[in-house]
Short mmCIF file of C-alpha atoms in Angstrom, two decimals:
data_model
loop_
_atom_site.label_atom_id
_atom_site.label_comp_id
_atom_site.label_asym_id
_atom_site.label_seq_id
_atom_site.Cartn_x
_atom_site.Cartn_y
_atom_site.Cartn_z
CA MET A 49 -66.63 1.09 22.22
CA GLN A 50 -65.92 -2.00 20.16
CA PRO A 51 -66.07 -1.74 16.37
CA LEU A 52 -69.17 -3.14 14.73
CA ALA A 53 -68.72 -6.64 13.40
CA HIS A 54 -70.10 -8.07 10.19
CA ASP A 55 -71.96 -11.37 10.57
CA PRO A 56 -72.02 -13.15 7.20
CA ARG A 57 -74.93 -15.35 8.31
CA ILE A 58 -77.29 -12.37 8.12
CA LYS A 59 -78.50 -12.12 4.53
CA ALA A 60 -81.49 -9.78 4.94
CA ALA A 61 -83.07 -7.76 7.74
CA VAL A 62 -86.44 -6.39 8.76
CA ILE A 63 -86.10 -3.50 11.17
CA ALA A 64 -89.08 -2.01 12.99
CA ASP A 65 -89.03 1.49 14.47
CA PRO A 66 -85.34 1.75 15.33
CA ALA A 67 -83.98 4.66 17.29
CA ASN A 68 -81.07 6.14 15.39
CA TYR A 69 -78.02 5.63 17.59
CA PHE A 70 -75.74 5.24 14.58
CA SER A 71 -73.25 7.48 12.88
CA VAL A 72 -73.68 8.15 9.17
CA ASP A 73 -70.46 6.19 8.55
CA SER A 74 -71.82 3.10 10.32
CA PHE A 75 -74.38 2.60 7.56
CA ALA A 76 -71.78 2.37 4.78
CA ALA A 77 -71.06 -1.32 5.36
CA ILE A 78 -74.70 -2.40 5.08
CA LYS A 79 -74.98 -4.34 1.84
CA ILE A 80 -77.89 -6.68 2.56
CA PRO A 81 -81.55 -6.11 1.63
CA VAL A 82 -83.45 -4.22 4.33
CA GLN A 83 -87.14 -3.72 4.96
CA LEU A 84 -87.47 -0.73 7.31
CA TRP A 85 -90.69 0.03 9.18
CA ALA A 86 -91.60 3.22 11.03
CA SER A 87 -94.57 4.10 13.17
CA GLU A 88 -96.07 7.48 12.36
CA ARG A 89 -96.26 8.44 16.04
CA ALA A 90 -93.03 6.65 17.11
CA GLY A 91 -92.39 7.03 20.84
CA ARG A 92 -94.02 10.43 21.25
CA GLY A 93 -95.89 10.65 24.53
CA LEU A 94 -94.85 7.17 25.66
CA GLN A 95 -93.13 6.91 29.04
CA GLN A 96 -91.46 3.54 28.34
CA VAL A 97 -89.77 4.59 25.09
CA ASP A 98 -86.49 6.43 24.67
CA PRO A 99 -87.40 10.05 23.82
CA ARG A 100 -84.89 9.94 20.98
CA LEU A 101 -87.21 7.57 19.09
CA THR A 102 -89.09 9.96 16.84
CA PRO A 103 -90.44 9.75 13.30
CA GLU A 104 -87.45 11.87 12.31
CA SER A 105 -84.95 9.42 13.84
CA VAL A 106 -86.36 6.53 11.80
CA ALA A 107 -86.42 8.71 8.68
CA ALA A 108 -82.70 9.38 9.30
CA VAL A 109 -82.06 5.62 9.23
CA ASP A 110 -83.97 5.52 5.93
CA ARG A 111 -81.91 8.35 4.45
CA ASN A 112 -78.61 6.83 5.55
CA LEU A 113 -79.07 3.26 4.36
CA PRO A 114 -76.79 3.13 1.32
CA ALA A 115 -78.47 0.36 -0.66
CA LYS A 116 -81.93 0.32 -2.16
CA HIS A 117 -84.39 -0.83 0.51
CA GLU A 118 -88.06 -0.88 1.40
CA TYR A 119 -89.40 1.82 3.72
CA HIS A 120 -92.89 1.68 5.22
CA VAL A 121 -94.51 4.22 7.54
CA VAL A 122 -97.54 2.88 9.42
CA PRO A 123 -100.23 5.58 9.76
CA ASN A 124 -101.47 6.35 13.28
CA ALA A 125 -99.20 3.68 14.81
CA GLY A 126 -97.08 4.12 17.91
CA HIS A 127 -93.86 2.30 18.67
CA PHE A 128 -95.51 -0.62 20.47
CA ALA A 129 -97.82 -1.35 17.53
CA PHE A 130 -95.10 -3.63 16.19
CA LEU A 131 -95.61 -5.96 19.15
CA SER A 132 -98.33 -8.55 18.73
CA PRO A 133 -101.76 -7.64 20.13
CA CYS A 134 -102.07 -8.05 23.89
CA PRO A 135 -104.60 -10.40 25.44
CA PRO A 136 -107.57 -8.27 26.58
CA THR A 137 -106.91 -8.71 30.30
CA LEU A 138 -103.15 -8.09 30.21
CA ALA A 139 -103.25 -4.30 30.56
CA LYS A 140 -106.14 -4.46 32.99
CA ASP A 141 -104.36 -6.96 35.24
CA ASN A 142 -100.98 -5.19 34.98
CA PRO A 143 -101.28 -1.39 34.69
CA THR A 144 -97.58 -0.99 33.86
CA LEU A 145 -98.30 -2.79 30.56
CA ALA A 146 -101.21 -0.51 29.63
CA GLU A 147 -98.97 1.72 27.55
CA ILE A 148 -97.58 -1.25 25.61
CA CYS A 149 -101.05 -2.68 24.97
CA THR A 150 -102.93 0.54 24.15
CA ASP A 151 -102.96 2.01 20.66
CA ALA A 152 -104.12 5.35 19.33
CA PRO A 153 -107.86 5.67 18.68
CA GLY A 154 -108.66 4.20 15.27
CA PHE A 155 -105.56 2.00 15.06
CA ASP A 156 -106.36 -1.72 14.80
CA ARG A 157 -103.27 -3.63 15.87
CA ALA A 158 -104.69 -7.04 14.97
CA ALA A 159 -105.56 -5.90 11.43
CA PHE A 160 -102.17 -4.21 11.09
CA HIS A 161 -100.36 -7.40 12.09
CA LYS A 162 -102.15 -9.43 9.45
CA GLN A 163 -100.74 -7.10 6.79
CA PHE A 164 -97.38 -6.54 8.50
CA ASN A 165 -96.76 -10.27 8.92
CA ALA A 166 -97.68 -10.93 5.29
CA ASP A 167 -95.38 -8.12 4.09
CA VAL A 168 -92.45 -9.34 6.18
CA LEU A 169 -92.94 -12.91 5.03
CA GLY A 170 -93.16 -11.74 1.40
CA PHE A 171 -89.95 -9.75 1.81
CA PHE A 172 -88.02 -12.72 3.19
CA ARG A 173 -89.45 -15.05 0.58
CA ALA A 174 -88.36 -12.67 -2.17
CA GLN A 175 -84.85 -12.44 -0.70
CA PHE A 176 -84.44 -16.17 -0.27
CA ASN A 177 -86.38 -17.27 -3.34
CA ASP A 178 -89.04 -18.93 -1.15
CA ARG A 179 -86.59 -21.46 0.29
#
């Protein structure tokens, strides 16, 4: 395995629902601002998601980030909620995409994305002084 490389062009990061494939030591070099997002349901019950993606795995990323950062947990969201809403016919026309396009009862992906997009934009604007 090659050592992780630092890319000085990356000045801030937004990370949504990451599986934790990292060692505790690999977080030590992270010095940039991070906005971390987790879905409450993560990949539980989803066939197309690595079973290691759990709410606990994202919480481990949160605990191991060394610098102060933002951490948001989205209630009732599954892993695919971070993808933009699907066109209504997509899942119907392609059953293999049904899991990606279907959210838990009561979760409104379109409404979530209005807030999520605004929060991400606000984070980057704050980091880059609205450049």
